[in-house]
Amino acid sequence: MRDVVVRVVVLFATLTMLLTACGQAAPSTGGSQSASPTAAATTAAPTAATAGTTAATGDPILIGVAVAQTSNVALLGQDQADAAKIAEAYFNAQGGVNGRPIKLVIQDAAGDEQGAINAFNTLINTSKVVGIVGPTLSQQAFAADKIANQAGVPVLAPSNTAKGIPEIGSYVTRVSAPVAKVAPNAIQAALNINPNIKKVSVGYAQDDAFSKSETGTFQRAVTDTFKLTLGTVQTWSTKDTDFTTQATAFLNDQPDLVIISGLAADGGNLVRQLRDLGYKGLIVGGNGFNTSHIYSVCKEACNGILVAQAYSPALDTPINKAWSEQYKRQKNMEPGQIPAQTFTCVQIMVEALTALDKQNPLAGMDLAALRTALNSQIQGGTYQTPLGEISFTKLENGGGDINQKQFYVAQIKMNPDGATGTFEFIK
Ligand code: 1QQ
């Protein structure tokens, strides 16, 4: 019974320790946008159907969504598109942008750099959106965000966690907390389960920007923060399917913990092959494991994997209840971090547009001026979101990086069918 009870304990102590250890500033409480009209209006969690009396009408405001709808990244990207559509219906039912609806233009960014570049170009030049939510991978963001930055189009990064994303340019604002703040929480959780961990083996997909960034964070946390011994460091490609070499090297290294930074397909297959070869110790998976689609890759071998989280479905706020209820109604499961971050991006677009329209009616602005004003409004605001209260630190030579207060760790619990499971939140 205990196993099925979702326990959420906010890792304030660990977070504070890690922020201090990394020399990072505490989250700012600054920000100019006042109380969130949407959050205030969502106490009763109205659905699109029941909130019809306040629904937005008229000429829609176009918001671009450039996420992977095809390729090996599509499972993540399709969840993002679904989350964005839930946000579109939800906020339009709440009255949109002071009575005017938003309309998403969803463009397939596929799983590579060129796909993201093409999607961004179409959204900017053909669809003429006010801003873009996307792309799915950091690897793609480093290529595509530059284009939006040059064109003066605000980008909200829904799932780009590598070091250096907001530094791409002043029009890039990151909603997905960086690996440096999120990932080490999973090592602390592993030590809480097994205080005898001494030696840690690590691996990463060497052709993926996020995986490279995340393994750097993990390796520094192992040696510097937690004073553990770093064993073998294995590498592979996100396109690999055979991990015999890496799994054998991990086993020979005799670690107490293995930490894997890859995407769901390669990372999940590596876990399965490692368990098949007989590894019995704890495994930490990085943000690439942060999807229910992982269950079908590592199957029963997913059981027990620890994954740090920037979102908890149990956060008890009106906006999180509203979002998670909408998601559960459609998907029949709790929302995960990546869809929650994507919903949050659309929310921020709507709230920033709403605040801007009150100061300076959008109808009278040309598109270039509107995009620039929207970017400042986004970065100056404070938002009550499913991720908790968030705001952004404006970088001197770049865009905005998220200030988020709460992080969590979940452990995958597979069901006896070996095909379905849950992310259970732990201390
Ligand atoms: C990144 C990530 C991915 C794992 C998100 C899907 O965090 O590319 O930055």
Coordinates of C-alpha atoms and ligand atoms in Angstrom, one line a residue:
M1 CA 0.0 0.0 0.0
R2 CA 2.8 2.3 1.0
D3 CA 4.2 1.9 -2.5
V4 CA 1.2 3.3 -4.2
V5 CA 1.0 6.4 -2.1
V6 CA 2.6 9.3 -3.9
R7 CA 4.8 11.1 -1.4
V8 CA 6.2 14.5 -2.4
V9 CA 8.8 16.1 -0.3
V10 CA 10.2 19.3 -1.5
L11 CA 14.0 19.3 -1.5
F12 CA 14.5 22.8 -0.2
A13 CA 17.5 21.7 2.0
T14 CA 19.3 20.0 -0.9
L15 CA 18.5 22.8 -3.3
T16 CA 19.8 25.4 -0.9
M17 CA 23.0 23.3 -0.4
L18 CA 23.5 22.9 -4.1
L19 CA 22.9 26.5 -4.9
T20 CA 25.4 27.4 -2.3
A21 CA 27.9 24.8 -3.6
C22 CA 27.5 26.0 -7.2
G23 CA 27.8 29.7 -6.1
Q24 CA 24.4 30.5 -7.8
A25 CA 22.2 33.3 -6.7
A26 CA 19.1 32.5 -4.7
P27 CA 15.9 32.9 -6.8
S28 CA 14.9 36.5 -7.2
T29 CA 11.6 37.6 -5.9
G30 CA 11.6 40.6 -8.1
G31 CA 9.5 41.1 -11.2
S32 CA 7.0 43.6 -12.2
Q33 CA 3.9 41.7 -13.4
S34 CA 1.3 41.8 -10.7
A35 CA -1.1 39.1 -9.6
S36 CA -1.8 36.5 -12.3
P37 CA -5.3 37.0 -13.7
T38 CA -5.5 33.4 -14.9
A39 CA -4.2 31.8 -11.7
A40 CA -6.8 33.9 -9.7
A41 CA -9.5 32.8 -12.0
T42 CA -8.8 29.1 -11.9
T43 CA -9.7 28.3 -8.3
A44 CA -12.7 26.2 -9.4
A45 CA -10.7 24.6 -12.2
P46 CA -13.3 25.3 -14.9
T47 CA -13.1 23.3 -18.1
A48 CA -13.3 24.8 -21.5
A49 CA -16.9 23.8 -21.6
T50 CA -18.0 25.3 -18.3
A51 CA -16.2 28.5 -18.7
G52 CA -17.9 29.3 -22.0
T53 CA -19.4 32.6 -20.8
T54 CA -16.0 34.2 -20.5
A55 CA -14.6 32.6 -23.7
A56 CA -12.5 34.8 -25.9
T57 CA -13.8 35.9 -29.3
G58 CA -12.5 37.7 -32.4
D59 CA -9.3 37.9 -34.3
P60 CA -6.8 35.4 -32.8
I61 CA -3.3 36.1 -31.7
L62 CA -0.9 33.6 -33.3
I63 CA 1.6 31.8 -31.0
G64 CA 4.1 29.4 -32.7
V65 CA 4.9 25.9 -31.3
A66 CA 7.9 24.2 -32.8
V67 CA 8.3 20.8 -31.3
A68 CA 9.1 17.3 -32.6
Q69 CA 6.1 15.7 -34.3
T70 CA 8.2 13.1 -36.2
S71 CA 11.6 11.4 -35.6
N72 CA 12.9 9.5 -32.6
V73 CA 12.1 12.6 -30.5
A74 CA 8.4 12.6 -31.5
L75 CA 7.2 10.9 -28.3
L76 CA 8.4 13.8 -26.3
G77 CA 7.3 16.4 -28.8
Q78 CA 3.8 15.0 -29.2
D79 CA 3.3 15.2 -25.5
Q80 CA 4.4 18.9 -25.8
A81 CA 2.0 19.6 -28.6
D82 CA -0.8 18.0 -26.6
A83 CA 0.0 20.1 -23.5
A84 CA 0.1 23.3 -25.6
K85 CA -3.3 22.5 -27.0
I86 CA -4.7 21.9 -23.5
A87 CA -3.3 25.3 -22.6
E88 CA -4.8 27.0 -25.7
A89 CA -8.3 25.6 -24.9
Y90 CA -8.0 26.4 -21.2
F91 CA -6.8 30.0 -21.5
N92 CA -9.2 30.8 -24.3
A93 CA -12.0 29.5 -22.1
Q94 CA -10.7 31.9 -19.4
G95 CA -11.0 34.9 -21.8
G96 CA -7.7 34.6 -23.8
V97 CA -5.9 37.9 -24.0
N98 CA -8.4 40.5 -22.6
G99 CA -11.2 38.8 -24.6
R100 CA -9.2 38.0 -27.7
P101 CA -8.3 34.3 -28.3
I102 CA -4.9 32.9 -28.9
K103 CA -4.3 30.4 -31.7
L104 CA -1.4 28.0 -31.8
V105 CA 0.4 27.4 -35.0
I106 CA 2.1 24.0 -34.5
Q107 CA 5.1 23.3 -36.7
D108 CA 7.0 20.0 -36.7
A109 CA 10.6 20.6 -35.7
A110 CA 11.5 16.9 -36.0
G111 CA 14.5 15.7 -34.0
D112 CA 17.4 17.5 -35.5
E113 CA 18.8 21.0 -36.0
Q114 CA 17.6 21.4 -39.6
G115 CA 14.0 20.5 -38.6
A116 CA 14.0 23.1 -35.9
I117 CA 15.5 25.7 -38.2
N118 CA 12.9 25.1 -40.8
A119 CA 10.0 25.2 -38.3
F120 CA 11.3 28.5 -36.8
N121 CA 11.7 30.1 -40.2
T122 CA 8.2 29.2 -41.2
L123 CA 6.7 30.4 -38.0
I124 CA 8.6 33.7 -38.1
N125 CA 8.3 34.6 -41.8
T126 CA 5.1 32.8 -43.0
S127 CA 2.9 32.4 -40.0
K128 CA 4.0 35.7 -38.5
V129 CA 3.6 34.5 -34.9
V130 CA 4.2 36.8 -32.0
G131 CA 6.5 34.3 -30.3
I132 CA 7.6 30.7 -30.3
V133 CA 7.5 27.9 -27.8
G134 CA 10.2 25.3 -28.7
P135 CA 12.2 23.4 -29.8
T136 CA 12.2 20.1 -28.0
L137 CA 16.0 19.4 -27.6
S138 CA 18.9 21.7 -26.5
Q139 CA 20.8 20.3 -29.5
Q140 CA 18.1 21.9 -31.7
A141 CA 17.9 25.1 -29.7
F142 CA 21.5 26.0 -30.2
A143 CA 20.8 26.0 -34.0
A144 CA 17.3 27.4 -34.2
D145 CA 17.1 30.0 -31.4
K146 CA 19.7 32.1 -33.0
I147 CA 17.4 32.7 -36.0
A148 CA 14.6 33.9 -33.7
N149 CA 17.0 36.0 -31.8
Q150 CA 18.2 37.7 -35.0
A151 CA 14.6 38.3 -36.1
G152 CA 13.6 39.7 -32.8
V153 CA 11.1 37.0 -32.0
P154 CA 10.7 35.9 -28.3
V155 CA 11.4 32.1 -27.7
L156 CA 10.2 30.3 -24.7
A157 CA 12.4 27.1 -24.2
P158 CA 10.1 24.4 -22.9
S159 CA 12.6 21.5 -22.5
N160 CA 16.1 22.9 -23.2
T161 CA 18.1 22.2 -20.1
A162 CA 21.8 22.4 -21.3
K163 CA 24.1 25.1 -20.0
G164 CA 24.2 28.1 -22.3
I165 CA 20.6 28.2 -23.6
P166 CA 19.5 31.7 -22.4
E167 CA 23.0 32.9 -23.4
I168 CA 22.1 32.3 -27.1
G169 CA 20.5 35.8 -27.1
S170 CA 18.3 38.3 -25.5
Y171 CA 15.1 36.9 -27.1
V172 CA 15.6 33.5 -25.5
T173 CA 13.8 32.8 -22.2
R174 CA 14.2 29.4 -20.5
V175 CA 11.2 27.9 -18.7
S176 CA 12.9 24.4 -18.3
A177 CA 15.2 24.6 -15.2
P178 CA 18.8 23.9 -16.2
V179 CA 20.6 20.6 -15.5
A180 CA 22.9 22.3 -12.9
K181 CA 19.9 23.0 -10.6
V182 CA 17.9 19.8 -11.2
A183 CA 20.1 16.8 -11.9
P184 CA 22.2 16.6 -8.6
N185 CA 19.0 16.2 -6.6
A186 CA 18.8 12.6 -7.9
I187 CA 22.3 11.7 -6.5
Q188 CA 21.1 13.0 -3.1
A189 CA 18.1 10.8 -3.4
A190 CA 20.3 7.8 -4.3
L191 CA 22.4 8.4 -1.2
N192 CA 19.3 8.6 0.9
I193 CA 18.3 5.1 -0.3
N194 CA 21.8 3.7 -0.1
P195 CA 24.2 5.7 2.2
N196 CA 27.0 3.2 1.3
I197 CA 27.4 4.5 -2.2
K198 CA 31.1 5.1 -2.8
K199 CA 31.8 4.5 -6.5
V200 CA 29.8 6.0 -9.3
S201 CA 30.0 5.0 -13.0
V202 CA 28.7 7.5 -15.6
G203 CA 27.7 7.5 -19.2
Y204 CA 26.3 9.9 -21.8
A205 CA 25.2 10.3 -25.4
Q206 CA 28.2 12.2 -26.9
D207 CA 26.2 13.6 -29.9
D208 CA 23.6 15.4 -27.9
A209 CA 24.2 18.8 -26.3
F210 CA 21.9 18.2 -23.3
S211 CA 23.4 14.8 -22.5
K212 CA 27.0 16.3 -22.6
S213 CA 25.9 19.2 -20.4
E214 CA 24.1 17.0 -17.9
T215 CA 26.9 14.5 -17.6
G216 CA 29.3 17.4 -16.8
T217 CA 26.9 18.5 -14.0
F218 CA 26.6 14.9 -12.7
Q219 CA 30.3 14.2 -12.8
R220 CA 31.1 17.5 -10.9
A221 CA 28.4 16.7 -8.3
V222 CA 29.8 13.2 -7.8
T223 CA 33.4 14.4 -7.1
D224 CA 33.0 17.9 -5.7
T225 CA 29.6 18.1 -4.0
F226 CA 29.2 14.5 -2.7
K227 CA 32.9 13.5 -2.5
L228 CA 32.3 10.2 -4.2
T229 CA 34.7 8.2 -6.5
L230 CA 34.1 8.7 -10.2
G231 CA 34.6 5.3 -12.0
T232 CA 34.4 4.7 -15.7
V233 CA 32.8 7.2 -18.1
Q234 CA 31.1 5.6 -21.1
T235 CA 29.9 7.2 -24.3
W236 CA 27.5 6.4 -27.1
S237 CA 25.3 8.0 -29.8
T238 CA 21.6 8.7 -29.4
K239 CA 21.1 6.5 -32.5
D240 CA 22.8 3.4 -31.0
T241 CA 20.8 0.4 -30.0
D242 CA 23.5 -2.1 -28.9
F243 CA 25.0 -1.2 -25.6
T244 CA 27.0 -4.4 -24.9
T245 CA 30.3 -2.5 -24.7
Q246 CA 29.1 0.1 -22.3
A247 CA 27.0 -2.3 -20.1
T248 CA 30.0 -4.6 -19.8
A249 CA 32.3 -1.8 -18.9
F250 CA 29.9 -0.6 -16.2
L251 CA 29.7 -4.2 -14.7
N252 CA 33.5 -4.6 -14.7
D253 CA 33.8 -1.2 -12.9
Q254 CA 31.7 -2.6 -10.0
P255 CA 30.0 0.7 -9.1
D256 CA 27.4 1.3 -6.4
L257 CA 25.5 3.7 -8.7
V258 CA 25.3 4.2 -12.5
I259 CA 24.2 7.6 -13.8
I260 CA 23.0 7.8 -17.4
S261 CA 22.6 11.0 -19.5
G262 CA 20.9 10.2 -22.8
L263 CA 17.5 10.4 -24.5
A264 CA 14.7 8.0 -23.7
A265 CA 15.4 5.5 -26.5
D266 CA 19.2 5.1 -26.1
G267 CA 19.2 5.6 -22.3
G268 CA 16.3 3.1 -21.8
N269 CA 17.9 0.5 -24.0
L270 CA 21.2 0.8 -22.1
V271 CA 19.3 0.3 -18.7
R272 CA 17.7 -2.8 -20.1
Q273 CA 20.9 -4.3 -21.4
L274 CA 22.7 -3.4 -18.1
R275 CA 20.1 -5.2 -16.0
D276 CA 20.1 -8.2 -18.4
L277 CA 23.9 -8.5 -17.8
G278 CA 23.2 -8.6 -14.1
Y279 CA 23.8 -5.1 -12.6
K280 CA 21.8 -4.9 -9.3
G281 CA 22.7 -1.4 -8.0
L282 CA 20.9 1.9 -8.2
I283 CA 20.5 3.8 -11.5
V284 CA 20.0 7.5 -11.9
G285 CA 18.6 8.6 -15.3
G286 CA 18.8 12.2 -16.4
N287 CA 16.1 14.4 -18.0
G288 CA 15.9 12.2 -21.1
F289 CA 14.2 9.6 -18.9
N290 CA 11.6 12.1 -17.9
T291 CA 8.7 10.6 -19.8
S292 CA 6.2 7.8 -19.4
H293 CA 7.3 6.6 -22.9
I294 CA 10.4 5.2 -21.2
Y295 CA 8.3 2.3 -19.8
S296 CA 8.0 0.7 -23.2
V297 CA 11.8 0.9 -23.8
C298 CA 13.3 -0.6 -20.6
K299 CA 10.1 -2.4 -19.5
E300 CA 10.5 -4.1 -16.1
A301 CA 14.2 -3.0 -16.0
C302 CA 12.9 0.6 -15.6
N303 CA 11.9 -0.3 -12.1
G304 CA 13.7 1.8 -9.5
I305 CA 15.4 4.3 -11.8
L306 CA 15.7 7.7 -10.0
V307 CA 14.9 10.8 -12.1
A308 CA 15.1 14.4 -10.8
Q309 CA 12.1 16.6 -11.5
A310 CA 11.3 20.2 -12.0
Y311 CA 7.6 19.5 -11.6
S312 CA 5.3 17.6 -9.3
P313 CA 1.7 16.8 -10.2
A314 CA 0.9 17.0 -6.4
L315 CA 1.8 20.7 -6.1
D316 CA -1.3 22.1 -4.4
T317 CA -2.1 25.3 -6.2
P318 CA -5.2 26.3 -8.2
I319 CA -3.4 26.5 -11.5
N320 CA -1.6 23.1 -11.1
K321 CA -4.9 21.5 -10.1
A322 CA -6.6 23.0 -13.2
W323 CA -3.8 21.8 -15.5
S324 CA -3.4 18.3 -14.1
E325 CA -7.2 17.8 -14.1
Q326 CA -7.4 18.8 -17.8
Y327 CA -4.4 16.5 -18.6
K328 CA -5.8 13.5 -16.7
R329 CA -9.2 13.9 -18.3
Q330 CA -7.5 13.7 -21.8
K331 CA -4.7 11.3 -21.1
N332 CA -5.8 9.2 -18.2
M333 CA -2.6 9.7 -16.3
E334 CA -0.7 12.3 -14.2
P335 CA 1.1 14.9 -16.3
G336 CA 4.9 14.7 -16.4
Q337 CA 7.4 17.5 -16.2
I338 CA 7.9 18.1 -19.9
P339 CA 4.2 18.6 -20.8
A340 CA 3.8 20.7 -17.6
Q341 CA 6.7 23.0 -18.7
T342 CA 5.1 23.3 -22.2
F343 CA 1.7 24.3 -20.7
T344 CA 3.6 26.8 -18.6
C345 CA 5.2 28.4 -21.7
V346 CA 1.8 29.0 -23.3
Q347 CA 0.5 30.4 -20.0
I348 CA 3.4 32.8 -19.9
M349 CA 2.7 34.0 -23.4
V350 CA -0.9 34.6 -22.6
E351 CA -0.2 36.4 -19.3
A352 CA 2.5 38.6 -20.8
L353 CA 0.3 39.5 -23.8
T354 CA -2.5 40.3 -21.4
A355 CA -0.4 42.6 -19.3
L356 CA 1.1 44.2 -22.4
D357 CA -2.3 44.8 -24.0
K358 CA -3.4 46.6 -20.8
Q359 CA -0.5 49.1 -21.0
N360 CA -0.4 49.4 -24.7
P361 CA -3.2 47.9 -26.8
L362 CA -1.8 45.1 -29.1
A363 CA -4.2 46.1 -31.9
G364 CA -2.3 49.3 -32.5
M365 CA 1.2 47.8 -32.6
D366 CA 3.2 46.6 -35.6
L367 CA 4.5 43.0 -35.4
A368 CA 8.1 43.9 -34.8
A369 CA 7.3 46.3 -32.0
L370 CA 4.9 43.8 -30.5
R371 CA 7.5 41.0 -30.5
T372 CA 10.1 43.2 -28.8
A373 CA 7.6 44.5 -26.2
L374 CA 6.4 41.0 -25.6
N375 CA 9.9 39.8 -24.9
S376 CA 10.5 42.4 -22.3
Q377 CA 7.1 41.7 -20.7
I378 CA 7.9 38.0 -20.5
Q379 CA 11.2 38.5 -18.9
G380 CA 9.9 41.1 -16.4
G381 CA 7.0 39.0 -15.1
T382 CA 6.3 36.8 -12.1
Y383 CA 3.9 33.9 -12.9
Q384 CA 1.9 31.4 -10.8
T385 CA 2.3 28.3 -12.8
P386 CA 2.0 24.5 -12.5
L387 CA 5.8 24.6 -11.8
G388 CA 5.1 27.0 -8.8
E389 CA 5.9 30.7 -8.8
I390 CA 8.5 31.5 -11.4
S391 CA 10.2 34.5 -12.7
F392 CA 13.3 35.1 -14.8
T393 CA 16.8 36.4 -14.3
K394 CA 17.7 38.7 -17.2
L395 CA 21.3 37.9 -18.2
E396 CA 23.5 40.8 -19.1
N397 CA 24.6 39.2 -22.4
G398 CA 21.6 37.1 -23.1
G399 CA 18.0 36.3 -22.4
G400 CA 16.2 35.1 -19.3
D401 CA 16.8 32.1 -17.2
I402 CA 14.2 30.6 -14.9
N403 CA 14.0 31.3 -11.2
Q404 CA 12.2 28.3 -9.7
K405 CA 12.0 27.4 -6.1
Q406 CA 11.0 23.7 -5.9
F407 CA 12.6 20.6 -7.3
Y408 CA 11.8 17.0 -6.6
V409 CA 12.9 13.4 -7.3
A410 CA 10.8 10.6 -8.6
Q411 CA 11.5 6.8 -8.8
I412 CA 10.0 4.7 -11.6
K413 CA 7.7 2.0 -10.3
M414 CA 6.8 -0.6 -13.0
N415 CA 3.5 -2.5 -12.8
P416 CA 3.5 -6.3 -12.8
D417 CA 2.6 -6.2 -16.5
G418 CA 6.1 -4.9 -17.2
A419 CA 4.7 -2.4 -19.7
T420 CA 3.1 0.3 -17.6
G421 CA 4.3 2.2 -14.6
T422 CA 4.3 5.4 -12.6
F423 CA 6.8 8.1 -11.4
E424 CA 6.5 7.9 -7.6
F425 CA 7.8 11.0 -5.9
I426 CA 10.2 10.4 -3.0
K427 CA 12.3 12.3 -0.6
Ligands
1QQ1 C1 17.3 18.9 -23.6 C2 16.6 18.0 -22.7 C3 15.8 16.9 -23.3 C4 16.1 15.6 -22.5 C5 14.3 17.3 -23.2 C6 13.5 16.4 -24.0 O1 16.5 18.3 -21.5 O2 17.5 18.6 -24.7 O3 17.8 20.0 -23.1

